[in-house]
Short mmCIF file of C-alpha atoms in Angstrom, two decimals:
data_model
loop_
_atom_site.label_atom_id
_atom_site.label_comp_id
_atom_site.label_asym_id
_atom_site.label_seq_id
_atom_site.Cartn_x
_atom_site.Cartn_y
_atom_site.Cartn_z
CA MET U 278 -30.68 -18.11 22.69
CA TYR U 279 -29.48 -19.55 19.37
CA ASP U 280 -25.80 -20.38 18.92
CA LEU U 281 -25.71 -19.86 15.15
CA GLY U 282 -21.93 -20.10 15.15
CA LYS U 283 -22.35 -23.88 15.41
CA ILE U 284 -24.14 -24.08 12.04
CA SER U 285 -21.80 -25.13 9.26
CA ILE U 286 -22.20 -24.31 5.59
CA ARG U 287 -22.42 -28.02 4.80
CA ALA U 288 -25.33 -28.36 7.24
CA LEU U 289 -27.12 -25.52 5.48
CA LEU U 290 -26.56 -27.15 2.08
CA ILE U 291 -27.92 -30.45 3.35
CA PHE U 292 -30.93 -28.72 4.89
CA ILE U 293 -31.69 -26.93 1.59
CA ASP U 294 -31.45 -30.23 -0.31
CA VAL U 295 -33.81 -31.95 2.15
CA TYR U 296 -36.21 -29.02 1.87
CA ASP U 297 -36.18 -29.23 -1.94
CA THR U 298 -36.38 -33.03 -2.25
CA GLN U 299 -38.33 -33.81 0.92
CA ASN U 300 -36.41 -37.06 1.02
CA PHE U 301 -33.50 -38.04 3.26
CA SER U 302 -32.42 -40.94 1.04
CA VAL U 303 -32.07 -38.84 -2.12
CA VAL U 304 -29.92 -36.31 -0.28
CA ALA U 305 -27.87 -39.09 1.29
CA ARG U 306 -27.02 -40.54 -2.15
CA ARG U 307 -25.98 -37.10 -3.44
CA GLU U 308 -23.77 -36.48 -0.41
CA GLY U 309 -22.32 -39.98 -0.26
CA ILE U 310 -23.50 -40.52 3.31
CA SER U 311 -26.24 -42.52 5.01
CA ALA U 312 -29.83 -41.38 5.41
CA SER U 313 -29.38 -41.53 9.18
CA GLN U 314 -26.50 -39.05 8.92
CA VAL U 315 -28.70 -36.66 6.92
CA SER U 316 -31.40 -37.01 9.56
CA ARG U 317 -28.83 -36.34 12.28
CA VAL U 318 -27.72 -33.10 10.56
CA VAL U 319 -31.31 -31.88 10.41
CA HIS U 320 -31.87 -32.79 14.08
CA GLN U 321 -28.74 -30.87 15.06
CA LEU U 322 -30.01 -27.80 13.17
CA GLU U 323 -33.34 -28.04 14.94
CA ASP U 324 -31.60 -28.33 18.32
CA ILE U 325 -29.45 -25.27 17.62
CA LEU U 326 -32.44 -23.22 16.43
CA GLY U 327 -34.80 -24.58 19.04
CA GLN U 328 -37.41 -25.04 16.32
CA GLN U 329 -38.83 -27.98 14.36
CA LEU U 330 -38.02 -27.61 10.66
CA PHE U 331 -39.80 -30.71 9.23
CA TYR U 332 -42.78 -32.93 10.00
CA ARG U 333 -41.69 -36.54 9.59
CA ASN U 334 -43.78 -39.63 8.96
CA THR U 335 -43.24 -42.91 7.21
CA ARG U 336 -44.35 -41.53 3.84
CA ALA U 337 -43.13 -37.91 3.69
CA ILE U 338 -40.93 -35.19 5.11
CA ILE U 339 -42.83 -31.91 5.07
CA PRO U 340 -41.33 -28.49 5.93
CA THR U 341 -42.89 -26.72 8.89
CA GLU U 342 -43.69 -23.01 8.85
CA ASN U 343 -40.37 -22.46 10.61
CA GLY U 344 -38.69 -24.58 7.94
CA ASP U 345 -40.23 -22.38 5.23
CA LEU U 346 -38.88 -19.30 7.02
CA PHE U 347 -35.41 -20.68 7.71
CA VAL U 348 -34.83 -21.90 4.15
CA ARG U 349 -34.96 -18.31 2.90
CA TYR U 350 -32.15 -17.33 5.26
CA ALA U 351 -30.23 -20.51 4.50
CA ARG U 352 -30.37 -19.82 0.75
CA ALA U 353 -29.29 -16.22 1.33
CA MET U 354 -26.31 -17.25 3.48
CA VAL U 355 -25.15 -19.87 1.00
CA GLY U 356 -25.71 -17.44 -1.87
CA ASN U 357 -23.67 -14.75 -0.13
CA LEU U 358 -20.86 -17.23 0.45
CA GLU U 359 -20.93 -18.18 -3.21
CA ASP U 360 -20.78 -14.50 -4.19
CA VAL U 361 -17.76 -14.02 -1.93
CA ARG U 362 -16.09 -17.12 -3.35
CA ARG U 363 -16.70 -15.91 -6.91
CA GLU U 364 -15.40 -12.42 -6.16
CA LEU U 365 -12.31 -13.75 -4.40
CA ASN U 366 -11.67 -16.05 -7.35
CA GLU U 367 -12.02 -13.12 -9.77
CA ARG U 368 -9.61 -11.04 -7.69
CA SER U 369 -7.07 -13.85 -7.87
CA LEU U 370 -7.19 -13.51 -11.65
CA GLU U 371 -7.48 -9.75 -12.20
CA PRO U 372 -6.85 -6.83 -9.82
CA SER U 373 -10.16 -5.21 -8.93
CA GLY U 374 -11.88 -3.26 -6.21
CA LEU U 375 -10.47 -0.67 -3.84
CA ILE U 376 -6.71 -0.17 -3.41
CA ARG U 377 -5.71 2.41 -0.79
CA MET U 378 -2.35 4.05 -1.45
CA ASN U 379 -0.38 6.51 0.67
CA ALA U 380 2.70 8.54 -0.21
CA PRO U 381 4.73 11.55 0.96
CA VAL U 382 3.29 14.74 -0.51
CA PHE U 383 5.98 15.82 -2.99
CA PHE U 384 7.13 12.32 -3.91
CA GLY U 385 3.50 11.36 -4.50
CA GLN U 386 2.86 14.39 -6.69
CA ARG U 387 5.99 13.91 -8.78
CA HIS U 388 6.29 10.15 -9.12
CA VAL U 389 3.19 8.28 -7.88
CA ALA U 390 0.36 10.38 -9.33
CA PRO U 391 1.83 10.61 -12.87
CA GLY U 392 1.78 6.80 -13.03
CA LEU U 393 -1.91 6.46 -12.17
CA PRO U 394 -3.30 6.75 -15.74
CA GLY U 395 -1.05 3.89 -16.84
CA LEU U 396 -2.06 1.84 -13.81
CA MET U 397 -5.74 2.33 -14.63
CA ASN U 398 -5.19 1.44 -18.28
CA LEU U 399 -3.56 -1.79 -17.15
CA TYR U 400 -6.10 -2.63 -14.43
CA PRO U 401 -9.38 -0.86 -15.27
CA ARG U 402 -11.33 -2.67 -12.51
CA LEU U 403 -9.28 -1.07 -9.73
CA ASN U 404 -10.65 1.80 -7.66
CA ILE U 405 -7.81 3.97 -6.37
CA GLU U 406 -7.77 5.97 -3.15
CA LEU U 407 -4.54 7.98 -2.93
CA THR U 408 -3.68 9.97 0.20
CA LEU U 409 -0.66 12.28 0.23
CA THR U 410 0.74 13.12 3.66
CA ASP U 411 4.11 13.50 5.32
CA ASP U 412 2.74 12.08 8.58
CA TYR U 413 3.91 8.63 9.72
CA ILE U 414 1.51 5.92 8.54
CA ASP U 415 1.29 2.57 10.32
CA PRO U 416 0.03 -0.05 7.83
CA HIS U 417 -1.46 -2.12 10.65
CA ARG U 418 -3.54 0.71 12.11
CA ASP U 419 -4.18 3.14 9.26
CA ALA U 420 -6.33 2.51 6.24
CA ALA U 421 -3.64 1.91 3.62
CA ASP U 422 -2.82 -1.12 1.48
CA VAL U 423 0.39 0.22 -0.11
CA ILE U 424 2.53 2.91 1.51
CA PHE U 425 5.35 4.65 -0.34
CA ARG U 426 7.92 5.49 2.31
CA ILE U 427 11.30 7.19 2.31
CA GLY U 428 13.62 6.42 5.19
CA VAL U 429 15.26 3.66 7.21
CA LEU U 430 13.50 0.28 7.16
CA THR U 431 13.68 -1.27 10.63
CA ASP U 432 10.17 -2.50 11.45
CA SER U 433 9.70 -6.24 10.86
CA ALA U 434 5.92 -5.86 11.25
CA PHE U 435 5.58 -5.07 7.54
CA HIS U 436 6.99 -6.21 4.23
CA ALA U 437 8.90 -3.78 2.02
CA ARG U 438 9.81 -3.64 -1.65
CA VAL U 439 12.76 -1.31 -2.13
CA PHE U 440 12.76 0.77 -5.32
CA GLY U 441 16.18 2.24 -4.65
CA ARG U 442 18.23 4.52 -2.41
CA GLN U 443 17.59 8.21 -1.97
CA PHE U 444 20.62 10.38 -2.72
CA TYR U 445 20.99 14.09 -2.03
CA HIS U 446 22.52 16.84 -4.16
CA LEU U 447 23.73 20.34 -3.45
CA ALA U 448 22.60 22.47 -6.37
CA ALA U 449 22.16 26.03 -7.58
CA SER U 450 21.10 27.70 -10.79
CA PRO U 451 23.67 28.86 -13.39
CA GLU U 452 22.58 32.45 -12.69
CA TYR U 453 23.37 32.14 -8.99
CA LEU U 454 26.78 30.58 -9.63
CA LYS U 455 27.64 33.26 -12.18
CA LYS U 456 26.79 35.97 -9.67
CA TYR U 457 28.17 34.50 -6.43
CA GLY U 458 30.71 31.93 -7.58
CA VAL U 459 30.98 28.16 -7.11
CA PRO U 460 31.66 26.86 -3.58
CA GLU U 461 34.72 24.63 -3.70
CA GLY U 462 34.00 22.70 -0.51
CA PRO U 463 31.47 22.36 2.33
CA ASP U 464 33.29 25.01 4.42
CA ASP U 465 32.35 27.58 1.76
CA LEU U 466 28.61 27.04 2.33
CA SER U 467 28.60 29.34 5.37
CA ARG U 468 29.51 32.21 3.01
CA HIS U 469 26.76 31.42 0.49
CA LYS U 470 23.02 32.03 0.33
CA CYS U 471 21.40 28.74 1.38
CA LEU U 472 17.76 27.75 1.09
CA VAL U 473 16.86 25.20 3.78
CA TYR U 474 13.86 22.92 4.19
CA ARG U 475 12.30 23.18 7.66
CA GLY U 476 10.28 20.22 8.88
CA SER U 477 8.40 19.58 12.11
CA SER U 478 11.70 18.94 13.93
CA GLY U 479 13.32 22.14 12.66
CA PRO U 480 15.59 23.05 9.73
CA ASN U 481 17.42 20.22 8.01
CA ARG U 482 21.05 19.71 8.93
CA TRP U 483 23.45 19.80 6.00
CA LEU U 484 25.93 16.92 6.16
CA ALA U 485 28.85 16.14 3.87
CA ARG U 486 31.71 13.66 3.67
CA LYS U 487 34.27 12.25 1.32
CA PRO U 488 33.34 8.71 0.21
CA GLY U 489 34.09 6.20 2.95
CA GLU U 490 34.68 8.82 5.65
CA GLU U 491 32.53 10.04 8.56
CA TRP U 492 29.69 12.48 8.07
CA ILE U 493 30.39 16.08 9.13
CA HIS U 494 27.71 18.61 9.98
CA TYR U 495 28.34 22.01 8.39
CA PRO U 496 26.26 24.69 10.19
CA ILE U 497 24.76 27.34 7.93
CA SER U 498 22.64 30.45 8.42
CA PRO U 499 19.91 30.10 5.81
CA LEU U 500 18.90 33.04 3.71
CA MET U 501 15.47 31.40 3.60
CA SER U 502 13.83 28.39 5.23
CA SER U 503 10.43 26.92 4.43
CA ASN U 504 8.32 23.85 5.14
CA ASN U 505 7.41 23.76 1.46
CA ALA U 506 10.00 22.12 -0.79
CA GLU U 507 8.38 23.43 -3.98
CA THR U 508 8.78 27.01 -2.76
CA LEU U 509 12.47 26.49 -2.09
CA LEU U 510 12.94 24.83 -5.48
CA ILE U 511 11.30 27.75 -7.26
CA ALA U 512 13.54 30.15 -5.37
CA ALA U 513 16.64 28.15 -6.34
CA LEU U 514 15.61 28.04 -9.98
CA GLY U 515 15.23 31.83 -9.85
CA GLY U 516 18.83 32.22 -8.71
CA MET U 517 18.11 32.96 -5.05
CA GLY U 518 20.45 30.40 -3.48
CA ILE U 519 21.72 26.85 -2.95
CA VAL U 520 19.49 23.90 -2.02
CA LEU U 521 20.19 20.44 -0.63
CA PHE U 522 17.50 18.20 -2.04
CA PRO U 523 16.92 14.51 -2.88
CA ASP U 524 17.49 13.22 -6.38
CA TRP U 525 13.82 12.42 -6.99
CA LEU U 526 12.95 16.09 -6.40
CA ILE U 527 15.60 17.79 -8.53
CA GLY U 528 16.96 15.01 -10.76
CA GLU U 529 15.22 16.29 -13.87
CA ARG U 530 16.40 19.85 -13.13
CA LEU U 531 19.99 18.63 -12.99
CA GLN U 532 19.55 16.68 -16.21
CA SER U 533 18.09 19.73 -17.99
CA GLY U 534 20.81 22.08 -16.73
CA GLU U 535 18.36 24.33 -14.87
CA LEU U 536 20.32 23.45 -11.74
CA ILE U 537 24.01 22.61 -11.46
CA GLU U 538 25.27 19.98 -9.03
CA LEU U 539 27.88 21.30 -6.60
CA MET U 540 30.76 19.32 -5.12
CA PRO U 541 29.96 16.13 -7.09
CA ASN U 542 32.92 14.34 -5.53
CA MET U 543 31.41 14.73 -2.05
CA GLU U 544 28.52 12.78 -0.54
CA VAL U 545 25.85 15.04 0.96
CA SER U 546 22.74 14.29 2.99
CA ILE U 547 20.52 15.47 5.83
CA LYS U 548 20.83 12.17 7.77
CA THR U 549 23.65 9.73 8.41
CA ASP U 550 21.53 6.61 7.83
CA ILE U 551 20.86 5.12 4.41
CA GLN U 552 17.51 6.34 3.13
CA ASN U 553 15.53 3.90 0.97
CA ILE U 554 12.53 4.59 -1.21
CA SER U 555 10.19 1.65 -0.67
CA ALA U 556 6.65 0.39 -0.91
CA ILE U 557 5.52 -1.21 2.34
CA TYR U 558 2.46 -3.27 3.16
CA PRO U 559 1.17 -5.23 6.17
CA ASN U 560 3.06 -8.40 7.03
CA THR U 561 0.54 -10.97 5.83
CA ARG U 562 1.19 -14.48 4.52
CA HIS U 563 -0.60 -13.79 1.25
CA PRO U 564 -0.56 -10.16 0.08
CA SER U 565 -3.54 -9.48 -2.14
CA LEU U 566 -3.32 -9.47 -5.91
CA ASN U 567 -4.12 -5.75 -5.81
CA VAL U 568 -1.12 -5.02 -3.60
CA ARG U 569 1.26 -7.19 -5.61
CA SER U 570 0.08 -5.75 -8.91
CA VAL U 571 0.38 -2.10 -7.85
CA ILE U 572 3.86 -2.56 -6.40
CA ASN U 573 5.10 -4.49 -9.45
CA TYR U 574 3.71 -1.77 -11.69
CA TYR U 575 5.70 0.94 -9.93
CA VAL U 576 8.83 -1.23 -9.83
CA GLU U 577 8.69 -1.36 -13.62
CA LEU U 578 7.68 2.30 -13.96
CA PHE U 579 10.50 3.61 -11.75
CA GLY U 580 13.11 1.30 -13.29
CA SER U 581 16.49 0.24 -11.92
CA PRO U 582 18.14 2.55 -11.21
CA PRO U 583 15.10 4.85 -10.80
CA TYR U 584 14.65 7.15 -13.79
CA TRP U 585 15.41 10.26 -11.71
CA GLN U 586 18.95 9.06 -10.90
CA SER U 587 22.10 8.92 -12.92
CA ASP U 588 23.58 5.47 -13.39
CA GLU U 589 26.83 6.57 -11.76
CA ARG U 590 25.23 7.84 -8.54
CA ALA U 591 22.80 4.90 -8.30
CA GLY U 592 25.63 2.45 -8.49
CA GLY U 593 27.73 4.32 -5.91
#
């Protein structure tokens, strides 16, 4: 049985040169080695393959039928390696080929997808595969090159580029506040109509604190709960109740005045840990040009602070 793993690329190149020139000495001069070393390489190939590749006599070196067959495979293997080398070299100069991206559903719809036309204009040789899911994605096991993630970064098995922190806002429409009044503090929330996001682990907890103090959970009885943030946002815009949502989801609504921020002097959240918005990728020594280019593009697109935040909150 052949142990082809022992055949080096250099041995194949020498074999091809001997086949073409039918002369050990000519190949030896090209390679800067002795004719006996060229002969030894050919003998080693023959031993590995278990086949004679050349007839040798004092006047000529003639390929055997097996030599004629093997040279076709040798040329193909060397050619394939050259194609790979060329493609890798091209990728080191310009992003190209497939880039697999993953993002949470609503963040992806609102902030990743709108940037794709600009990304393609910048790097037209990229092929983009974007998957939107709120399921946990492991970059070492799942097919993803760049993962947009919101949460606590604790796993050292991947690299992360942080775009910024996620901040939450309590908000309601002007119509709701005109009809039901403005809550002055978190204790008032239990007397208001609240619209609560419900994930796989149940309804979100509503937490609040004064800056620098401990988080306090304020229990509420929601008028409506849903596992669809867009549905809750539409209801809030229609004057149905109060929502507690991240800045990237309702920032533009606050800026336009469609929603009014409540208790701006309080910090509000659904978790006590700092939540970062990041791009993560497998912990490799040399991240690909595709990965670096895509992440750098979104760093510039999102800005610092991210365009959906106010400067005051982002610097808080």
